[in-house]
Each structure stands twice: as C-alpha cells, then as structure tokens.
Amino acid sequence: MSANAEKAKLAGVCSVRRKTIRGAFCRLTLNMPMEFPHPAPGQFILISPQPHSYDSQQTRATKFSTRLSRFDMGVPQDRTMLLRPMSIFDYVKAPGRPNGLLTLLFKVVGRGTLSLSGVEPGDRLRFLGPTGNGFNPLECKKTLLVAGGVGISGVNLLCKSLLAGGHPPLFILGVNSKEESPVRLSLTEVVPHHRWAIPKGTEPLRLVVSRMFDIFVPSMVASIYPGDQGAFCGTACELVERLFRANPAYAEKTMLAACGPAPMLEALEETARHYSVRQFLVVLEEKMACGAGTCLGCATRIKDLTDDAREAAFHYERVCTEGPVFDGYRVIYRM
Amino acid sequence: MASNNPQNVDFDDRAEALSLLKTSLGSMELKTPIMIASGTFGYGNEYDRIEGFCMDAVAAIALKGITSKPRQGNPTPRIFETPCGMLNSIGLSNVGVEVLINEKLPALADKKAHVIVNVGGETPDDIIDAARALSYHKRLFSAIEINISCPNLQGTPIGQDFHATRRVVTVIRQMYRRNTVIVKLVPNLSLISEMAVVCEEAGADALTVANSFPGMAIDVFERKPILGANFGGLSGPAIKPLSLLLVHRVRRAVSLPIIASGGISCARDAVEFIIAGASAISVGTALFYDARVCSRINEGIVDFLFEDAKRRGLTCPLPLRDYIGTLTLNG
C-alpha cells in the first residue's frame, strides 16, 4: 500500500459551492483548483474550518492601506484552528471544465465539524491533499463494501471506481434508522437483472436495493430500527454474516472493504476471519494535527507480522501516511 | 507577497529587505529568526511534499525528539484540539538514534537550514546515551537540543530537577565542543530563572523557552480523559501570553540567547517575543494549520520594521537584531 505515497501533495484554497444540511449530516460541495489531482479511492483531504484569511486581510490592507494588516494575520478567530481530515465522498471532473467538484459528507459530532458546517457558499477554505494511501488496484473481482453510517464517505469513491471499471460491488449500508441515514434512501425491491450481484443461496432473505446513488449500485441497507420497511432488520455485520453463511464460497473469493465505527469493524473482522474472506481492507479515521506525517498524532495500533497473529505484539502506524486504508486483519480496534 | 504591497515602494529589493531579519544563536548564524519546533516537522523531509511550505523562510529545523532506543509512544488518541490550542501526548514516539544517524540525518545534508537534533529520554542517563551516540556524527547537524521537559513521559520531567539538569547539560557540553548546545526548559516551573542560570553555568549556548504546558481534556459522557495517556502538552496560540512571560523572566536572569517557543502564529507574536528578549522564535502548532506561516511571519516582520522606522522618523529600517530585548517595563 505504498503506490501513491510518494506522489506530490498539494495545499491550496478551494471555494464552497453548495452546502446541504440534513439532520446531523452536512454535505459540502467544493470547487477545487485546476491543479488538484484526481484523488484515488480511499484518499482524504484536510480542510480548514477557517475561511481563508489572506483574501479578507489583503482586501482590508488595500482598503485601509495599513502596512500592519499582514502583521497580525493568522490568529484563529471564531472557528476551530486545526484542519480536519475528511474522506472524499465524491469527486467529479466534468470534461471541458477546468475545476473538479469535490464532495464531503460528514456528521456534526464536535466543535470542529460544527465549525466546518458553518461555512457558507462562496467561502474560500484552505485544504491539504489529496493525501494518504488509498486502495491499491484490487486483486479480487468480487467486492463487498460495508459502510457504517457516515462511513459511506470512506468507501463511496471506491464504489464509483469499481462501477466504472465494470465490476459493480455489492454495497451494504448500516444505519440506525432511515431518518438517521447519511444519504437519502428510497428502498425498493431488488431488480431482477441486479440479482447476479447478490451471492447465491441468500434467497429467503428479502433483498432490497436502494437508490442512494445517481448510478445504480446493487446495495442493501441494514437498519437496527425495525420500522424501516424494506431494510434488513439488524446490524450491517449481521447482514454480511448472513450472506457469507448462505454462500461460503462467495466469502473466499471476495474482497471486503469497510469504513465505519470501530465496533463494527471489529465485528466484521471476526466474521471475515471465520469465513476466510480473501482480502479485508478497512478505512480508518483518527484525529490529526498535521496530516503530513510529522506530528505522529494519528497513530493507530497495527499487529506485528508474526506467526501468532492473535495475541502478537503491535506497532503504531500513521493513519495519514501509512493509511487510511489498512489491512483489516492487522488493525487493533479496541482502545 | 511583499512585492504586491504598494507600501514597499521604498524598498524594492526583497533580498535586501529579508537581510534585515538576520540574527544569530551563539555561533549559529540564522538567515531569519524562524525555527521549526521539535515534534512538528518529523525528520525534516515530510513537509517537502506540501506546497506552500518554503524552506527559505526557515533558519533552522529541530527534528523529532530522539531517544537512544526506538519508542512506540503513548496510547491513542494522542491529539485533541482545545480553544486556540491543541493537546498532544505523542510520548516521544521515535525511530531511535541509530536510524536517525543512518537514514534520517544523511537525507538532510543539502537542506537550506540548520539541522537541530533534539534528544530526550526518561532518565538523565537515557538523554546522555542518546547524545553520546550522536556525538560521533557531529558534522551531520548544527546544534543539539536537550529535551529535559517532555510533558508526556512518566513522572516529573528531568527539567524540574536542578541537579539532574546540571549533570545532563554539563556532560553533553563536554561531548560537543563545536555544536551549539540548546536546553529546552520546562514551562511550569516557578523557578524558571534559577533553572536558566543552572543551564548557563553548566555550559549551555542557548535556551528554548519553553516546552508545551501540561494539560488535560475530559470526555464528560465517559468520565475519562480524552487523551489515551490521560494528560498532554498544550500548545498553540492559547499559551502565547504564558510563554511570553517566561521569555521575559529568563531574559532577566541570564544573558544566553533565547529561542522563544509557544503559540507563535503571526509576525506580531514573533516581534513581541523578540522585544521580550528572544533571539529566535520557534514555530510549531501554527505550521499544522497553515503551511505558509513561516513566509508570512517573515514578511510581516519586514512590514513591522519599515512601519516602526517610519514612526520613529528613521530614514531606513533597523535590523531585527537591534530589537532583541528592548523591552522597558512600565513605571
């Protein structure tokens, strides 16, 4: 997972094009500068909740022509200070357009995300990225993507690129309830010609496809809230377990990629081990300060490669540089 | 950016303007007063990949604190943002002296800035061991910074103990005749001026004032500290007034050059520290949220020098070094 580690990073300024807030979720569409490289699936950007200070301060400098306006600039004012790492939910560069559009989808959980949800269309924000090691070209043709809630941001771009590559994945989204879903769900019965994506032997299960993407992805929604008509009642992991139980051969041929809360990933690891899933990748998130690999703040515990993988020693790897995509069998999820 | 400023018509030559910023630290000549604080710059090459960061704006870089043996560091989470600051508890996670000497330092040979090696450890002997291993490769770096003040190790930092500090500094001074020896002080020390005197007597060439302040944050629903190691070091603009006072106190106590460190994020901060008595200033946390901060501070200082010259009716600006320690207290 070091193919794109050496690629040049980019820091720059983007502008907010659109902001949509739905419940606790915020979706920001950003106009990226021309030089912004196409992000690889799994990569992320760091984005500042502070509107770019040079603009406003330089305008002020010319307006009031004070020499010292540059002298004071740079002290954080009303918003949080550090850049926030965010998975790239979507990136579109239309042919003929110089600028790409990057979409972030996040849940407001603390001061930083609250600050970031306070930006307005037209605001210019500093960013850093795309950075991190994304998904390598995959060795498996069959892919099962599992997202827990807003974890959909971490795997959505991979889903899109798999579709474009002609290997549609099966997508499982776990949500607490339809109302608490990060994307709008309209649940419909599985379309017969998409049935092939669903492993054989799972017939008794009521399979559901949601139209949560512009493009049609064979997908299933697991909701722990029983009232959601059409969704599988239970956790995403229980749904995965059920698919594998019905068709163990499918598990052995599948690449499982997941992004979501740690307990979900941990449960998935157990399931993946039990059914010997061929490849299990996870997208991790961690609090970051620099995003460049210098501060070592985003470290996560990775099991050392030894014969006894279960209780082996561990070392720390940086989510920003060695990650955010890790071999799910080697991550230690428990705090 | 300075060239865009209509105010700079009287001083077109950027290079000449920046020459006003030259300062020195013992025998080390610095092209600007800006240094990068240890722990925020990795092993010196990580920021090459970040557009906007300009090595020309920086006089010296302090590498991540190094110990005689590699260290894993503290449990996670290690970072938490607080109002105008951040807590960190990395816990001296580092590759160890051997890897530093064999891999990291040779890669910095053609850096345009001085390289400062930061040595740390849990006990005085750990620090001395790390410094000794490095002393056979003195040519690879300009200065050695003795970190007696890491807030993220078990127990009280060595820098709170006068005898231990005296011993460490004396021993390391004897190992390094030519390299500049810097001591990074503990911030929350009521007798910081006495500690500065101890370091001066033990032969230090310069002092870094100071490390991050110990602090903590609590998750109210879990009723547990947020940081994996419970406590951390607070850095960022939140601590600037605290470290400014420390620089002032240390300045009054010793004549050693001071590297100010703590919350510097703009040119005004830098000039405040210089007037309080610092010869150089260290930028750390600000770099995390703005990679251009160092160039911006340099430009801002040049602006200040011109403005100040104008207000005082001088024909040309004074060099920055004339401002060091020019503070006069009220009444």
XYZ file of C-alpha atoms in Angstrom:
666
model
C 0.000 0.000 0.000
C 2.698 2.475 -0.899
C 1.987 3.084 -4.549
C 0.850 6.659 -4.212
C 2.774 7.565 -1.071
C 5.433 9.472 -2.957
C 3.041 11.489 -5.060
C 3.368 15.196 -4.554
C 0.914 16.656 -2.146
C -0.938 19.805 -2.740
C -2.067 22.528 -0.455
C -4.369 25.171 -1.773
C -7.586 27.038 -1.457
C -10.975 25.827 -2.602
C -14.316 27.531 -2.536
C -17.584 26.282 -1.187
C -20.131 25.804 -3.923
C -23.007 24.218 -2.133
C -23.895 23.256 1.397
C -26.696 20.925 2.343
C -27.560 20.125 5.933
C -29.863 17.263 6.707
C -30.243 16.303 10.353
C -26.782 15.894 11.793
C -25.218 15.431 8.365
C -23.570 18.099 6.339
C -22.684 17.821 2.705
C -20.248 20.311 1.230
C -19.539 20.591 -2.467
C -16.238 22.322 -3.088
C -14.815 23.885 -6.213
C -11.280 22.567 -6.345
C -8.447 24.436 -8.053
C -7.337 23.327 -11.501
C -4.137 21.667 -10.296
C -5.995 19.407 -7.876
C -5.128 15.851 -8.883
C -7.809 13.220 -9.201
C -7.953 11.543 -5.802
C -7.529 7.797 -5.577
C -10.346 5.901 -3.836
C -9.664 5.908 -0.106
C -7.627 9.105 -0.089
C -8.699 12.063 2.006
C -8.209 15.785 2.310
C -7.676 18.025 5.296
C -9.861 21.055 5.278
C -9.703 24.180 7.362
C -12.877 25.400 9.050
C -11.382 28.906 8.928
C -12.258 30.957 5.891
C -9.047 31.773 4.096
C -7.505 34.766 5.824
C -5.294 36.175 3.084
C -8.197 37.251 0.952
C -10.080 39.175 3.534
C -6.980 40.626 5.103
C -5.427 41.673 1.842
C -8.618 43.345 0.782
C -8.607 45.162 4.073
C -4.966 46.079 3.564
C -5.683 47.795 0.274
C -8.876 49.335 1.566
C -7.399 50.941 4.636
C -3.857 50.853 3.290
C -2.343 49.940 6.616
C 1.025 48.359 6.493
C 0.450 46.274 9.571
C -2.551 44.326 8.339
C -0.258 41.476 7.373
C 1.409 41.741 10.715
C -1.469 40.317 12.712
C -2.849 37.831 10.313
C -3.020 34.199 11.199
C -4.532 34.103 14.659
C -7.571 31.837 14.740
C -10.660 33.799 15.491
C -14.092 32.321 15.881
C -13.661 28.851 14.426
C -11.527 25.891 15.365
C -7.909 26.043 14.407
C -6.626 22.781 13.012
C -7.531 21.361 9.639
C -9.963 18.459 9.759
C -9.309 15.226 7.898
C -12.283 14.237 5.748
C -12.842 11.315 3.431
C -13.547 12.310 -0.123
C -17.156 11.289 -0.628
C -17.180 12.114 -4.292
C -15.049 13.798 -6.901
C -16.288 14.749 -10.331
C -14.388 16.495 -13.050
C -16.679 17.095 -15.964
C -14.993 17.065 -19.369
C -14.307 20.551 -20.573
C -14.459 22.026 -17.083
C -11.183 23.208 -15.563
C -12.253 22.660 -11.969
C -13.254 19.461 -10.294
C -16.062 19.278 -7.788
C -15.295 17.538 -4.545
C -17.994 16.475 -2.150
C -17.527 15.956 1.555
C -20.170 14.256 3.619
C -19.734 14.360 7.366
C -21.666 14.161 10.568
C -21.514 17.013 13.049
C -20.076 15.422 16.164
C -17.938 18.081 17.824
C -16.536 21.589 17.684
C -14.514 21.045 14.533
C -17.300 19.574 12.453
C -19.671 22.201 13.838
C -17.255 24.913 12.691
C -16.959 23.308 9.305
C -20.722 23.059 8.923
C -20.855 26.818 9.497
C -19.135 27.727 6.237
C -21.249 29.359 3.566
C -21.272 29.061 -0.214
C -18.613 31.383 -1.561
C -16.287 30.947 1.441
C -12.749 30.079 0.499
C -11.177 27.346 2.579
C -7.607 26.127 2.780
C -7.053 22.453 2.200
C -4.275 19.931 2.046
C -4.411 16.861 -0.108
C -5.446 14.561 -1.624
C -3.285 12.538 0.680
C -2.913 9.114 2.245
C -2.616 5.686 0.744
C -5.836 4.730 -0.937
C -6.971 1.366 -2.199
C -4.496 -0.419 -4.412
C -5.742 -1.875 -7.663
C -7.762 -4.741 -6.332
C -6.941 -8.354 -6.833
C -10.494 -9.572 -6.374
C -13.248 -9.121 -8.883
C -15.981 -9.590 -6.352
C -16.171 -6.798 -3.843
C -18.371 -6.314 -0.856
C -18.388 -2.794 0.536
C -19.707 -2.171 4.026
C -20.291 1.309 5.403
C -21.460 2.150 8.879
C -23.438 5.388 8.815
C -21.303 8.288 7.659
C -18.531 5.762 6.940
C -20.082 5.766 3.489
C -17.744 8.693 2.775
C -14.757 6.405 3.055
C -15.865 3.805 0.520
C -18.125 5.707 -1.844
C -15.342 6.726 -4.214
C -14.136 3.138 -4.373
C -17.662 2.043 -5.192
C -17.774 4.516 -8.040
C -14.449 3.454 -9.470
C -15.398 -0.234 -9.287
C -18.581 0.524 -11.164
C -16.627 2.438 -13.768
C -14.216 -0.477 -14.041
C -17.066 -2.820 -14.818
C -17.043 -4.743 -11.549
C -20.022 -3.469 -9.614
C -19.613 -4.163 -5.922
C -22.351 -5.177 -3.575
C -22.865 -2.297 -1.192
C -24.143 -2.650 2.350
C -25.005 0.426 4.339
C -25.761 0.159 8.023
C -27.863 2.920 9.548
C -29.661 3.329 12.844
C -32.864 4.173 11.051
C -33.907 5.540 7.698
C -34.142 9.011 9.200
C -30.613 8.830 10.539
C -29.106 7.782 7.249
C -26.341 9.969 5.813
C -27.832 9.599 2.347
C -31.460 9.797 1.335
C -32.809 6.288 0.956
C -35.635 5.157 -1.210
C -35.912 1.467 -0.674
C -37.219 -0.657 -3.493
C -37.340 -4.336 -4.294
C -34.303 -5.826 -5.980
C -34.371 -5.508 -9.716
C -34.044 -8.966 -11.283
C -31.119 -8.086 -13.503
C -29.153 -6.922 -10.481
C -29.757 -10.179 -8.733
C -26.475 -11.571 -10.039
C -24.549 -9.294 -7.720
C -26.102 -10.950 -4.746
C -24.473 -14.191 -3.714
C -26.400 -17.328 -4.489
C -28.172 -19.069 -1.687
C -29.489 -15.956 0.012
C -32.979 -16.285 -1.439
C -35.063 -16.460 1.734
C -33.676 -13.034 2.632
C -35.728 -10.144 1.432
C -33.224 -8.279 -0.674
C -33.511 -4.641 -1.198
C -31.861 -2.168 -3.436
C -31.767 1.463 -2.578
C -31.490 4.319 -4.984
C -28.974 6.218 -2.952
C -26.574 6.868 -5.760
C -27.119 8.604 -9.031
C -25.784 5.465 -10.547
C -27.481 2.251 -9.682
C -25.427 0.144 -7.291
C -26.679 -3.212 -6.132
C -26.950 -2.340 -2.496
C -28.592 -3.427 0.688
C -29.491 -1.440 3.722
C -29.320 -2.800 7.230
C -31.169 -0.876 9.860
C -31.346 -1.728 13.509
C -34.653 0.098 13.753
C -37.343 -2.463 12.910
C -39.790 0.029 11.469
C -37.809 0.635 8.286
C -39.803 -1.180 5.664
C -37.597 -2.987 3.226
C -34.349 -2.720 5.131
C -32.745 -5.743 6.705
C -33.515 -5.628 10.399
C -30.227 -5.915 12.234
C -26.705 -4.614 12.009
C -24.685 -4.400 8.817
C -22.386 -7.048 10.190
C -25.272 -9.455 10.777
C -26.295 -8.979 7.176
C -22.754 -9.710 5.990
C -22.655 -12.782 8.202
C -25.904 -13.975 6.697
C -24.620 -13.566 3.134
C -21.467 -15.492 3.939
C -23.318 -18.219 5.793
C -25.588 -18.765 2.832
C -22.687 -18.942 0.419
C -19.264 -19.643 1.979
C -17.627 -19.961 -1.433
C -18.569 -16.345 -2.118
C -16.690 -15.241 1.002
C -13.477 -16.898 -0.077
C -13.497 -15.083 -3.393
C -14.450 -11.701 -2.049
C -12.651 -8.543 -1.128
C -14.366 -6.923 1.817
C -13.791 -3.200 2.312
C -15.318 -1.357 5.218
C -15.486 2.040 6.843
C -17.375 2.788 9.993
C -17.272 2.762 13.775
C -14.631 0.604 15.446
C -17.069 -1.918 16.982
C -18.498 -2.572 13.509
C -15.047 -3.074 12.011
C -14.100 -5.368 14.843
C -17.212 -7.491 14.366
C -16.547 -7.598 10.631
C -13.009 -8.785 11.236
C -14.308 -11.697 13.239
C -16.787 -12.580 10.511
C -14.140 -12.196 7.821
C -11.776 -14.492 9.693
C -14.490 -17.049 10.312
C -15.430 -17.259 6.629
C -11.811 -16.730 5.448
C -12.599 -13.715 3.359
C -9.769 -13.366 0.885
C -8.956 -9.734 1.477
C -10.266 -7.438 4.182
C -9.462 -3.718 4.000
C -10.617 -1.007 6.341
C -10.586 2.772 6.052
C -9.672 4.233 9.434
C -10.153 7.708 10.784
C -8.252 9.343 13.603
C -7.810 12.835 14.985
C -4.994 14.581 13.148
C -2.948 17.694 13.590
C -0.557 17.965 10.644
C -1.810 15.416 8.112
C 1.716 15.304 6.735
C 3.240 12.566 8.853
C 5.212 14.783 11.189
C 3.233 15.017 14.402
C 2.536 11.289 14.917
C -0.817 12.212 16.440
C -2.932 9.969 14.235
C -1.128 6.760 15.134
C -3.092 3.530 15.215
C -2.065 0.127 16.512
C -1.110 -2.474 13.907
C -0.270 -6.071 14.806
C 3.280 -7.113 14.013
C 3.594 -9.789 11.382
C 4.311 -12.922 13.342
C 3.053 -16.473 13.241
C 0.645 -15.971 16.080
C -1.370 -13.093 14.731
C -3.949 -13.184 17.505
C -2.019 -12.057 20.548
C 1.033 -10.672 18.828
C 2.915 -7.508 19.614
C 1.967 -4.317 17.851
C 3.484 -1.169 16.497
C 1.999 2.198 15.603
C 1.381 3.356 12.057
C 0.200 6.786 10.977
C -3.317 6.933 9.569
C -2.361 9.992 7.498
C 0.683 8.494 5.815
C 0.640 4.698 6.007
C -3.186 4.748 5.976
C -6.009 5.484 5.920
C -6.553 2.140 4.180
C -5.186 -0.723 6.272
C -5.254 -4.480 6.161
C -8.287 -5.094 8.361
C -6.838 -8.306 9.738
C -3.908 -6.425 11.271
C -5.597 -3.458 12.897
C -6.237 -3.484 16.656
C -9.684 -1.940 17.014
C -10.133 -1.993 20.745
C -8.922 1.071 22.623
C 3.524 38.826 -1.438
C 5.649 41.733 -0.302
C 6.152 42.848 -3.879
C 2.390 43.291 -4.269
C 2.292 45.648 -1.363
C 2.291 49.254 -2.504
C 3.811 50.208 0.840
C 7.105 48.642 -0.060
C 7.995 51.076 -2.836
C 10.860 52.493 -0.824
C 12.454 49.097 -0.575
C 12.180 47.120 -3.758
C 14.828 44.559 -3.230
C 13.232 41.631 -1.424
C 16.566 40.008 -0.691
C 17.838 43.167 0.912
C 14.655 43.516 2.946
C 14.960 39.965 4.191
C 18.589 40.590 5.152
C 17.195 42.772 7.920
C 15.972 39.581 9.554
C 19.392 38.017 10.127
C 20.069 37.027 13.665
C 22.294 34.567 15.462
C 22.245 31.988 18.176
C 25.646 31.595 19.769
C 27.875 30.693 16.875
C 24.947 29.771 14.604
C 24.094 32.375 12.006
C 20.374 32.458 11.225
C 19.052 33.932 7.990
C 15.702 34.638 9.632
C 14.634 34.341 13.263
C 12.311 31.453 12.450
C 12.979 27.930 13.574
C 10.683 24.928 13.487
C 9.883 23.377 16.849
C 10.754 19.775 17.510
C 7.927 17.316 17.024
C 6.129 19.331 14.395
C 8.449 18.658 11.492
C 9.083 14.919 11.657
C 12.585 14.098 10.499
C 12.872 17.085 8.215
C 11.646 15.904 4.836
C 7.933 15.344 5.335
C 6.955 18.918 4.544
C 8.756 18.840 1.185
C 5.589 17.330 -0.201
C 3.453 20.227 0.923
C 3.071 23.059 -1.457
C 3.282 26.437 0.199
C 5.885 25.473 2.721
C 9.105 27.270 1.884
C 12.395 26.163 3.370
C 13.912 29.569 2.535
C 11.755 31.139 5.201
C 13.209 28.935 7.906
C 16.619 29.269 9.529
C 16.686 26.007 11.429
C 14.633 22.880 11.885
C 14.507 20.855 15.074
C 13.910 17.191 14.363
C 11.510 14.964 16.274
C 12.845 14.210 19.763
C 15.100 11.201 19.629
C 15.935 8.628 22.288
C 18.718 6.063 22.480
C 16.277 3.239 21.659
C 13.222 3.424 19.362
C 9.998 4.197 21.215
C 6.418 3.297 20.312
C 4.974 6.299 22.075
C 1.789 6.766 24.037
C -1.583 5.083 23.509
C -4.119 6.797 21.248
C -5.918 9.201 20.980
C -2.904 11.445 21.056
C -4.300 14.725 19.777
C -7.160 16.898 20.895
C -7.962 20.432 19.863
C -8.863 22.866 22.635
C -9.855 26.524 22.249
C -6.997 28.187 20.358
C -4.673 25.342 21.116
C -4.100 21.649 20.996
C -3.181 18.941 23.447
C -0.776 16.270 22.352
C 0.570 13.215 24.072
C 2.753 11.582 21.471
C 5.086 10.292 24.159
C 8.378 10.625 22.295
C 7.455 8.117 19.648
C 10.604 7.950 17.532
C 12.822 5.742 15.403
C 15.778 5.761 17.787
C 19.251 7.222 17.449
C 20.584 4.516 15.149
C 18.008 5.021 12.395
C 18.341 8.781 12.787
C 22.074 8.610 12.182
C 21.959 6.062 9.379
C 18.882 7.136 7.455
C 17.340 10.411 8.514
C 20.330 12.729 9.032
C 22.170 11.893 5.776
C 18.967 12.749 3.880
C 19.146 16.279 5.271
C 22.663 17.030 4.011
C 21.550 19.586 1.435
C 18.822 21.245 3.491
C 18.980 25.005 3.264
C 18.515 25.318 7.017
C 20.447 24.370 10.110
C 19.534 20.974 11.490
C 18.950 20.732 15.219
C 18.814 17.318 16.807
C 16.515 17.049 19.807
C 17.482 14.396 22.362
C 15.168 13.145 25.064
C 14.681 10.261 27.421
C 13.066 9.098 30.631
C 16.168 9.451 32.784
C 19.240 11.705 32.638
C 21.302 8.710 31.540
C 18.933 7.985 28.629
C 19.458 11.508 27.346
C 23.216 11.295 27.796
C 23.314 7.946 25.961
C 21.401 9.360 23.005
C 23.639 12.426 22.914
C 26.747 10.243 23.099
C 25.654 8.095 20.157
C 25.065 11.259 18.145
C 28.366 12.831 19.174
C 30.236 10.583 16.706
C 28.289 12.184 13.865
C 28.526 15.819 14.849
C 29.013 17.053 11.330
C 25.535 15.964 10.326
C 23.859 18.664 12.398
C 24.489 22.184 13.683
C 23.021 22.052 17.151
C 21.782 19.658 19.767
C 18.703 20.490 21.797
C 18.437 18.761 25.147
C 14.812 17.984 25.870
C 14.560 17.842 29.640
C 10.951 18.876 29.544
C 8.828 16.348 27.665
C 5.400 16.557 29.342
C 4.379 13.146 28.060
C 6.670 10.823 29.959
C 6.008 9.097 33.245
C 6.872 11.062 36.376
C 8.182 14.574 36.658
C 10.334 15.877 33.821
C 14.081 15.980 34.406
C 13.884 19.703 33.825
C 12.263 20.181 37.237
C 15.314 18.782 38.986
C 18.207 21.227 39.268
C 20.869 18.582 39.987
C 19.841 16.261 37.175
C 19.640 19.132 34.716
C 23.065 20.432 35.714
C 24.544 16.978 35.247
C 22.952 16.331 31.861
C 23.920 19.700 30.440
C 27.475 19.526 31.793
C 28.093 16.060 30.397
C 26.631 16.846 26.971
C 28.514 20.137 26.811
C 31.762 18.195 27.208
C 30.819 15.900 24.318
C 30.070 18.778 21.976
C 32.746 21.400 21.653
C 31.649 22.969 18.384
C 27.931 22.307 18.043
C 25.551 24.687 19.706
C 24.039 23.143 22.827
C 20.451 24.219 23.484
C 18.367 23.312 26.530
C 14.591 23.153 26.220
C 13.133 24.253 29.539
C 10.050 23.126 31.443
C 7.381 25.856 31.267
C 5.503 25.281 34.522
C 8.429 25.916 36.805
C 8.102 28.606 39.427
C 11.869 28.981 39.481
C 12.445 29.085 35.756
C 15.025 31.849 36.070
C 17.046 29.758 38.515
C 16.873 26.825 36.109
C 18.101 29.108 33.328
C 21.050 30.119 35.498
C 21.828 26.450 36.171
C 21.873 25.765 32.428
C 24.075 28.762 31.768
C 26.548 27.676 34.429
C 26.557 24.153 33.042
C 27.658 25.490 29.680
C 24.540 25.735 27.528
C 24.789 28.018 24.485
C 21.101 28.810 24.214
C 17.767 28.090 25.860
C 14.435 27.162 24.344
C 11.638 28.730 26.365
C 9.683 26.572 26.653
C 8.085 23.191 26.006
C 4.314 22.726 25.921
C 2.315 23.224 29.120
C 0.822 20.132 30.792
C -2.925 19.939 30.393
C -5.857 17.622 30.007
C -9.318 17.290 28.487
C -12.212 15.173 29.712
C -14.879 13.221 27.887
C -17.899 14.076 30.013
C -20.028 11.121 28.975
C -17.326 8.560 29.613
C -15.969 10.495 32.592
C -12.497 9.728 31.332
C -9.653 11.809 29.939
C -9.850 12.151 26.177
C -6.179 11.504 25.585
C -5.061 7.886 25.735
C -2.238 8.825 28.083
C -4.617 10.953 30.227
C -2.508 14.117 30.095
C -0.832 16.007 27.327
C 1.117 19.098 26.423
C -0.820 22.211 25.441
C 0.490 24.235 22.529
C -0.870 26.808 20.119
C -1.954 30.450 20.418
C -3.609 29.681 23.781
C -0.239 29.555 25.549
C 1.405 32.559 23.922
C 0.962 35.014 26.805
C 2.280 32.383 29.223
C 5.449 31.718 27.263
C 5.950 35.428 26.616
C 6.207 35.988 30.368
C 8.617 33.068 30.671
C 10.871 34.525 27.979
C 10.840 37.841 29.811
C 11.778 36.188 33.109
C 14.562 34.119 31.597
C 15.909 37.170 29.779
C 16.186 38.978 33.120
C 18.091 36.058 34.632
C 20.653 35.099 32.009
C 22.433 36.560 29.019
C 22.166 33.402 26.905
C 20.341 33.670 23.593
C 16.746 32.525 23.878
C 14.627 30.634 21.383
C 11.049 31.566 22.119
C 8.522 28.794 21.655
C 4.833 28.745 22.451
C 1.889 29.775 20.362
C 3.615 31.951 17.788
C 1.325 32.241 14.795
C 1.861 35.681 13.307
C 4.509 38.325 12.894
C 3.206 40.354 15.820
C 3.723 37.379 18.120
C 7.250 36.978 16.786
C 8.133 40.628 17.351
C 6.666 40.559 20.853
C 8.937 37.669 21.745
C 11.952 39.357 20.189
C 11.312 42.550 22.133
C 10.902 40.451 25.281
C 14.371 39.072 24.678
C 14.285 36.156 22.251
C 16.949 35.877 19.553
C 14.956 33.386 17.541
C 11.419 32.123 17.555
C 10.125 28.612 17.129
C 7.006 27.867 15.121
C 5.192 24.608 15.742
C 1.442 24.226 16.004
C 0.809 27.112 13.588
C 2.518 25.091 10.878
C -0.196 22.449 11.194
C -2.952 24.784 10.175
C -1.022 26.955 7.771
C 1.957 25.666 5.855
C 2.759 29.188 4.705
C 3.077 30.571 8.206
C 6.870 30.983 8.139
C 6.994 33.079 4.961
C 4.097 35.104 6.275
C 5.832 35.845 9.566
C 8.997 36.956 7.762
C 7.053 39.302 5.530
C 5.087 40.624 8.473
C 8.280 41.337 10.403
C 9.710 43.272 7.445
C 6.483 45.284 7.328
C 6.876 45.996 11.016
C 10.487 47.149 10.649
C 9.502 49.648 7.971
C 6.494 50.890 9.863
C 8.487 51.302 13.043
C 11.253 53.188 11.208
C 8.626 55.488 9.754
C 7.037 56.162 13.108
C 10.413 56.901 14.675
C 11.418 59.142 11.782
C 14.350 56.999 10.657
C 15.480 57.033 7.045
C 15.997 53.303 6.831
C 14.742 50.405 8.919
C 16.865 48.964 11.693
C 17.843 45.296 11.527
C 15.749 42.981 13.638
C 18.634 42.112 15.938
C 18.561 45.658 17.292
C 15.117 44.920 18.707
C 16.140 41.913 20.792
C 15.400 42.501 24.463
C 14.434 46.158 24.047
C 11.510 45.858 26.411
C 11.199 48.519 29.092
C 8.770 47.873 31.902
C 6.216 50.436 32.979
C 6.987 52.704 35.909
